[in-house]
Amino acid sequence: EKPSELQEIYDLILHFFAEKYRIPGDAAKKTLRTLLKEEKLHLNGPFEPSTQTPAGHAVYFDAFSGNTSPELWEEDLLKNFFKKMSKPCFVSTYASKGTLKRALTENGFEVNIQKGFGQKRESTFASRV
């Protein structure tokens, strides 16, 4: 309930969740909150390439740019990361890089390119159910 600079992104994730499962936004929000309270949904901290043990069903991939953190955009790292995701899984990121889209597609995700956030031209939303 606290204001967040990520509110626009949270709202977009909620929108896609509600659309995918064909439920009203309020019901989708209630479902996600219930899953969080029942510890069936986990909000994890920053991704550390050394651990590579993702959990949960939703990922907001907010890595720094390929210029500042090229190791987070290596195709093999992304393929291994997304391979470990359980089903269903939703991925949202401001990025629309080829390495990311190939890694998602190779691991059975349906990739949807969306209008970008802020100054970004495109962003990526993917799902695997």
Coordinates of N, CA and C in Angstrom, one line a residue:
E1 N 0.8 -1.2 0.0 CA 0.0 0.0 0.0 C 0.8 1.3 0.0
K2 N 2.2 1.1 0.2 CA 3.0 2.3 0.2 C 3.3 2.8 -1.2
P3 N 3.4 4.1 -1.4 CA 3.8 4.6 -2.8 C 5.2 4.0 -3.2
S4 N 5.3 3.8 -4.4 CA 6.6 3.2 -4.9 C 6.9 3.8 -6.3
E5 N 8.2 4.0 -6.5 CA 8.6 4.5 -7.9 C 8.4 3.4 -8.9
L6 N 8.1 2.2 -8.5 CA 7.9 1.0 -9.4 C 6.4 0.8 -9.6
Q7 N 5.5 1.7 -9.1 CA 4.1 1.5 -9.2 C 3.6 1.2 -10.6
E8 N 4.1 1.9 -11.5 CA 3.7 1.7 -12.9 C 4.0 0.3 -13.4
I9 N 5.2 -0.2 -13.0 CA 5.6 -1.6 -13.4 C 4.7 -2.6 -12.7
Y10 N 4.5 -2.4 -11.4 CA 3.6 -3.3 -10.6 C 2.2 -3.3 -11.2
D11 N 1.7 -2.2 -11.6 CA 0.4 -2.1 -12.3 C 0.4 -2.9 -13.6
L12 N 1.4 -2.8 -14.3 CA 1.5 -3.5 -15.6 C 1.5 -5.0 -15.4
I13 N 2.3 -5.5 -14.4 CA 2.4 -6.9 -14.1 C 1.0 -7.4 -13.7
L14 N 0.3 -6.6 -12.8 CA -1.1 -6.9 -12.4 C -2.0 -7.0 -13.6
H15 N -1.9 -6.0 -14.5 CA -2.7 -6.0 -15.7 C -2.5 -7.3 -16.5
F16 N -1.3 -7.7 -16.7 CA -1.0 -8.9 -17.5 C -1.5 -10.1 -16.8
F17 N -1.3 -10.2 -15.5 CA -1.8 -11.3 -14.8 C -3.3 -11.5 -14.9
A18 N -4.0 -10.3 -14.7 CA -5.5 -10.3 -14.8 C -5.9 -10.7 -16.2
E19 N -5.3 -10.2 -17.2 CA -5.6 -10.5 -18.6 C -5.4 -11.9 -19.0
K20 N -4.2 -12.5 -18.5 CA -3.9 -13.8 -18.8 C -4.9 -14.8 -18.3
Y21 N -5.3 -14.6 -17.0 CA -6.3 -15.5 -16.4 C -7.7 -15.0 -16.5
R22 N -7.9 -13.9 -17.2 CA -9.3 -13.4 -17.5 C -10.1 -13.2 -16.2
I23 N -9.4 -12.4 -15.3 CA -10.1 -12.1 -14.1 C -10.0 -10.6 -13.9
P24 N -11.0 -9.9 -13.2 CA -10.9 -8.5 -13.0 C -9.7 -8.1 -12.2
G25 N -9.3 -6.9 -12.4 CA -8.1 -6.3 -11.8 C -8.1 -6.4 -10.3
D26 N -9.2 -6.1 -9.6 CA -9.3 -6.2 -8.2 C -9.2 -7.6 -7.7
A27 N -9.8 -8.5 -8.4 CA -9.7 -10.0 -8.0 C -8.2 -10.5 -8.2
A28 N -7.6 -10.0 -9.3 CA -6.2 -10.4 -9.5 C -5.3 -9.9 -8.4
K29 N -5.5 -8.6 -8.0 CA -4.7 -8.0 -6.9 C -4.9 -8.8 -5.6
K30 N -6.2 -9.1 -5.3 CA -6.5 -9.9 -4.1 C -5.8 -11.3 -4.2
T31 N -5.9 -11.9 -5.3 CA -5.3 -13.2 -5.5 C -3.7 -13.2 -5.2
L32 N -3.1 -12.2 -5.8 CA -1.7 -12.0 -5.7 C -1.3 -11.7 -4.2
R33 N -2.1 -10.9 -3.5 CA -1.9 -10.6 -2.1 C -2.0 -11.8 -1.3
T34 N -3.1 -12.6 -1.6 CA -3.3 -13.9 -0.8 C -2.1 -14.8 -1.0
L35 N -1.6 -15.0 -2.2 CA -0.5 -15.8 -2.5 C 0.7 -15.4 -1.7
L36 N 0.9 -14.1 -1.7 CA 2.0 -13.5 -0.9 C 1.9 -13.8 0.6
K37 N 0.7 -13.6 1.1 CA 0.5 -13.8 2.6 C 0.7 -15.3 2.9
E38 N 0.2 -16.2 2.0 CA 0.3 -17.6 2.2 C 1.7 -18.2 1.9
E39 N 2.6 -17.3 1.6 CA 4.0 -17.6 1.2 C 4.1 -18.5 0.0
K40 N 3.1 -18.4 -0.9 CA 3.1 -19.1 -2.2 C 3.7 -18.2 -3.3
L41 N 3.9 -17.0 -3.0 CA 4.5 -16.0 -3.9 C 5.6 -15.3 -3.1
H42 N 6.8 -15.3 -3.6 CA 7.9 -14.7 -2.9 C 8.5 -13.6 -3.7
L43 N 8.7 -12.4 -3.1 CA 9.4 -11.3 -3.7 C 10.8 -11.4 -3.2
N44 N 11.7 -11.7 -4.2 CA 13.1 -11.8 -3.9 C 13.9 -10.5 -4.1
G45 N 15.0 -10.4 -3.6 CA 15.9 -9.2 -3.8 C 16.6 -9.3 -5.1
P46 N 17.7 -8.5 -5.2 CA 18.4 -8.5 -6.5 C 19.0 -9.8 -6.9
F47 N 19.0 -10.0 -8.2 CA 19.6 -11.2 -8.7 C 21.1 -11.2 -8.6
E48 N 21.7 -12.3 -8.1 CA 23.1 -12.4 -8.0 C 23.6 -13.5 -8.9
P49 N 24.3 -13.2 -10.0 CA 24.7 -14.3 -10.9 C 25.4 -15.5 -10.3
S50 N 26.1 -15.3 -9.2 CA 26.8 -16.4 -8.5 C 25.8 -17.4 -7.9
T51 N 24.6 -17.0 -7.5 CA 23.7 -17.9 -6.8 C 22.8 -18.6 -7.9
Q52 N 22.3 -17.9 -8.8 CA 21.4 -18.4 -9.8 C 20.4 -19.5 -9.3
T53 N 19.8 -19.2 -8.2 CA 18.8 -20.1 -7.7 C 17.4 -19.3 -7.6
P54 N 16.8 -19.0 -8.8 CA 15.6 -18.3 -8.7 C 14.5 -19.1 -8.2
A55 N 13.5 -18.4 -7.5 CA 12.4 -19.1 -7.0 C 11.2 -18.3 -7.3
G56 N 10.0 -18.9 -7.3 CA 8.8 -18.1 -7.5 C 8.3 -18.2 -8.9
H57 N 7.3 -17.4 -9.2 CA 6.6 -17.5 -10.5 C 6.6 -16.2 -11.2
A58 N 7.2 -15.2 -10.7 CA 7.3 -13.9 -11.4 C 8.7 -13.3 -11.2
V59 N 9.2 -12.7 -12.3 CA 10.5 -12.1 -12.2 C 10.4 -10.7 -12.8
Y60 N 10.8 -9.7 -12.1 CA 11.0 -8.4 -12.7 C 12.5 -8.2 -12.9
F61 N 13.0 -8.4 -14.1 CA 14.4 -8.4 -14.4 C 14.8 -6.9 -14.6
D62 N 15.5 -6.3 -13.7 CA 15.9 -4.9 -13.7 C 17.4 -4.8 -13.6
A63 N 18.1 -5.5 -14.5 CA 19.6 -5.4 -14.5 C 20.0 -4.1 -15.1
F64 N 21.2 -3.7 -14.7 CA 21.8 -2.5 -15.3 C 22.0 -2.8 -16.8
S65 N 22.4 -1.8 -17.6 CA 22.5 -1.9 -19.0 C 23.7 -2.8 -19.3
G66 N 23.7 -3.3 -20.6 CA 24.7 -4.2 -21.0 C 26.1 -3.5 -21.0
N67 N 26.1 -2.2 -21.1 CA 27.4 -1.5 -21.1 C 28.0 -1.5 -19.7
T68 N 27.1 -1.3 -18.6 CA 27.7 -1.3 -17.3 C 27.7 -2.6 -16.6
S69 N 26.9 -3.6 -17.0 CA 26.9 -4.9 -16.4 C 26.7 -6.0 -17.5
P70 N 27.7 -6.1 -18.4 CA 27.6 -7.0 -19.5 C 27.3 -8.5 -19.1
E71 N 27.9 -8.9 -17.9 CA 27.7 -10.3 -17.4 C 26.3 -10.6 -17.2
L72 N 25.4 -9.7 -16.9 CA 24.0 -10.0 -16.6 C 23.2 -10.2 -17.9
W73 N 23.8 -9.9 -19.0 CA 23.1 -10.0 -20.3 C 23.7 -11.1 -21.2
E74 N 24.6 -11.9 -20.7 CA 25.2 -13.0 -21.4 C 24.1 -14.0 -21.7
E75 N 24.0 -14.4 -23.0 CA 22.9 -15.3 -23.3 C 22.9 -16.6 -22.6
D76 N 24.1 -17.2 -22.3 CA 24.1 -18.5 -21.6 C 23.6 -18.3 -20.1
L77 N 24.0 -17.2 -19.5 CA 23.5 -16.9 -18.1 C 22.0 -16.8 -18.1
L78 N 21.4 -16.0 -19.1 CA 20.0 -15.9 -19.2 C 19.3 -17.2 -19.4
K79 N 19.8 -18.0 -20.3 CA 19.2 -19.3 -20.6 C 19.1 -20.2 -19.4
N80 N 20.2 -20.2 -18.7 CA 20.3 -21.0 -17.5 C 19.4 -20.5 -16.4
F81 N 19.3 -19.2 -16.3 CA 18.4 -18.6 -15.3 C 17.0 -18.9 -15.5
F82 N 16.5 -18.7 -16.8 CA 15.1 -18.9 -17.1 C 14.7 -20.4 -17.1
K83 N 15.7 -21.2 -17.4 CA 15.4 -22.7 -17.4 C 15.0 -23.1 -16.0
K84 N 15.5 -22.5 -15.0 CA 15.2 -22.9 -13.6 C 13.8 -22.5 -13.1
M85 N 13.2 -21.6 -13.8 CA 11.9 -21.1 -13.4 C 10.8 -22.1 -13.4
S86 N 10.0 -22.1 -12.4 CA 8.9 -23.1 -12.3 C 7.7 -22.5 -13.2
K87 N 6.7 -23.3 -13.3 CA 5.5 -22.9 -14.1 C 4.3 -22.8 -13.1
P88 N 3.5 -21.8 -13.3 CA 3.6 -20.8 -14.3 C 4.6 -19.7 -13.9
C89 N 5.1 -19.0 -14.9 CA 6.1 -18.0 -14.6 C 5.9 -16.8 -15.5
F90 N 6.0 -15.6 -14.9 CA 5.8 -14.3 -15.7 C 7.1 -13.5 -15.5
V91 N 7.6 -12.9 -16.6 CA 8.8 -12.1 -16.6 C 8.4 -10.7 -17.1
S92 N 8.9 -9.7 -16.4 CA 8.7 -8.3 -16.9 C 10.0 -7.6 -16.8
T93 N 10.4 -6.9 -17.8 CA 11.6 -6.1 -17.8 C 11.5 -4.9 -18.7
Y94 N 12.2 -3.9 -18.4 CA 12.3 -2.7 -19.3 C 13.0 -3.0 -20.6
A95 N 13.8 -4.1 -20.6 CA 14.7 -4.4 -21.7 C 14.0 -5.1 -22.9
S96 N 14.6 -5.0 -24.0 CA 14.1 -5.8 -25.2 C 15.3 -6.2 -26.0
K97 N 16.3 -6.8 -25.4 CA 17.5 -7.3 -26.0 C 17.3 -8.6 -26.7
G98 N 18.0 -8.8 -27.8 CA 18.0 -10.1 -28.5 C 18.4 -11.3 -27.6
T99 N 19.4 -11.1 -26.8 CA 19.8 -12.2 -25.9 C 18.7 -12.6 -25.0
L100 N 18.0 -11.7 -24.4 CA 17.0 -11.9 -23.5 C 15.8 -12.6 -24.2
K101 N 15.4 -12.1 -25.3 CA 14.3 -12.7 -26.1 C 14.6 -14.2 -26.5
R102 N 15.8 -14.4 -26.9 CA 16.2 -15.8 -27.3 C 16.2 -16.7 -26.2
A103 N 16.7 -16.2 -25.0 CA 16.8 -17.1 -23.8 C 15.4 -17.4 -23.3
L104 N 14.5 -16.5 -23.4 CA 13.1 -16.7 -23.0 C 12.4 -17.7 -23.9
T105 N 12.5 -17.5 -25.2 CA 11.9 -18.3 -26.2 C 12.4 -19.7 -26.1
E106 N 13.7 -19.9 -26.0 CA 14.3 -21.2 -25.9 C 13.8 -22.0 -24.7
N107 N 13.4 -21.3 -23.6 CA 12.9 -21.9 -22.4 C 11.4 -22.0 -22.4
G108 N 10.7 -21.9 -23.5 CA 9.3 -22.1 -23.6 C 8.4 -20.9 -23.2
F109 N 9.0 -19.7 -23.1 CA 8.2 -18.5 -22.7 C 7.6 -17.9 -24.0
E110 N 6.4 -17.4 -23.8 CA 5.7 -16.6 -24.9 C 6.1 -15.2 -24.6
V111 N 6.8 -14.6 -25.6 CA 7.4 -13.3 -25.5 C 6.5 -12.3 -26.1
N112 N 6.2 -11.2 -25.4 CA 5.3 -10.1 -25.9 C 6.1 -8.8 -25.7
I113 N 6.3 -8.1 -26.8 CA 7.0 -6.8 -26.8 C 6.0 -5.8 -26.5
Q114 N 6.3 -4.9 -25.5 CA 5.3 -3.9 -25.1 C 6.0 -2.5 -25.3
K115 N 5.2 -1.5 -25.2 CA 5.7 -0.1 -25.2 C 6.6 0.1 -24.1
G116 N 7.7 0.7 -24.3 CA 8.7 0.9 -23.2 C 8.3 1.8 -22.1
F117 N 9.1 1.8 -21.0 CA 8.9 2.6 -19.8 C 9.8 3.8 -20.0
G118 N 9.3 5.0 -19.6 CA 10.2 6.2 -19.6 C 10.7 6.4 -21.0
Q119 N 12.0 6.5 -21.2 CA 12.7 6.8 -22.4 C 12.9 5.5 -23.3
K120 N 12.6 4.3 -22.8 CA 12.8 3.1 -23.5 C 11.7 2.9 -24.6
R121 N 12.2 2.5 -25.8 CA 11.2 2.3 -26.9 C 10.4 1.1 -26.7
E122 N 11.0 0.0 -26.2 CA 10.2 -1.3 -26.0 C 10.6 -1.9 -24.7
S123 N 9.7 -2.7 -24.2 CA 10.0 -3.5 -23.0 C 9.4 -4.9 -23.3
T124 N 9.8 -5.8 -22.4 CA 9.4 -7.2 -22.6 C 8.6 -7.8 -21.5
F125 N 7.5 -8.5 -21.9 CA 6.7 -9.3 -20.9 C 6.7 -10.7 -21.5
A126 N 6.9 -11.7 -20.7 CA 6.9 -13.1 -21.1 C 6.2 -13.9 -20.1
S127 N 5.6 -15.0 -20.6 CA 4.9 -15.9 -19.7 C 5.1 -17.4 -20.2
R128 N 5.1 -18.2 -19.2 CA 5.2 -19.7 -19.5 C 4.3 -20.3 -18.5
V129 N 3.2 -20.9 -19.1 CA 2.2 -21.5 -18.2 C 2.1 -23.0 -18.4

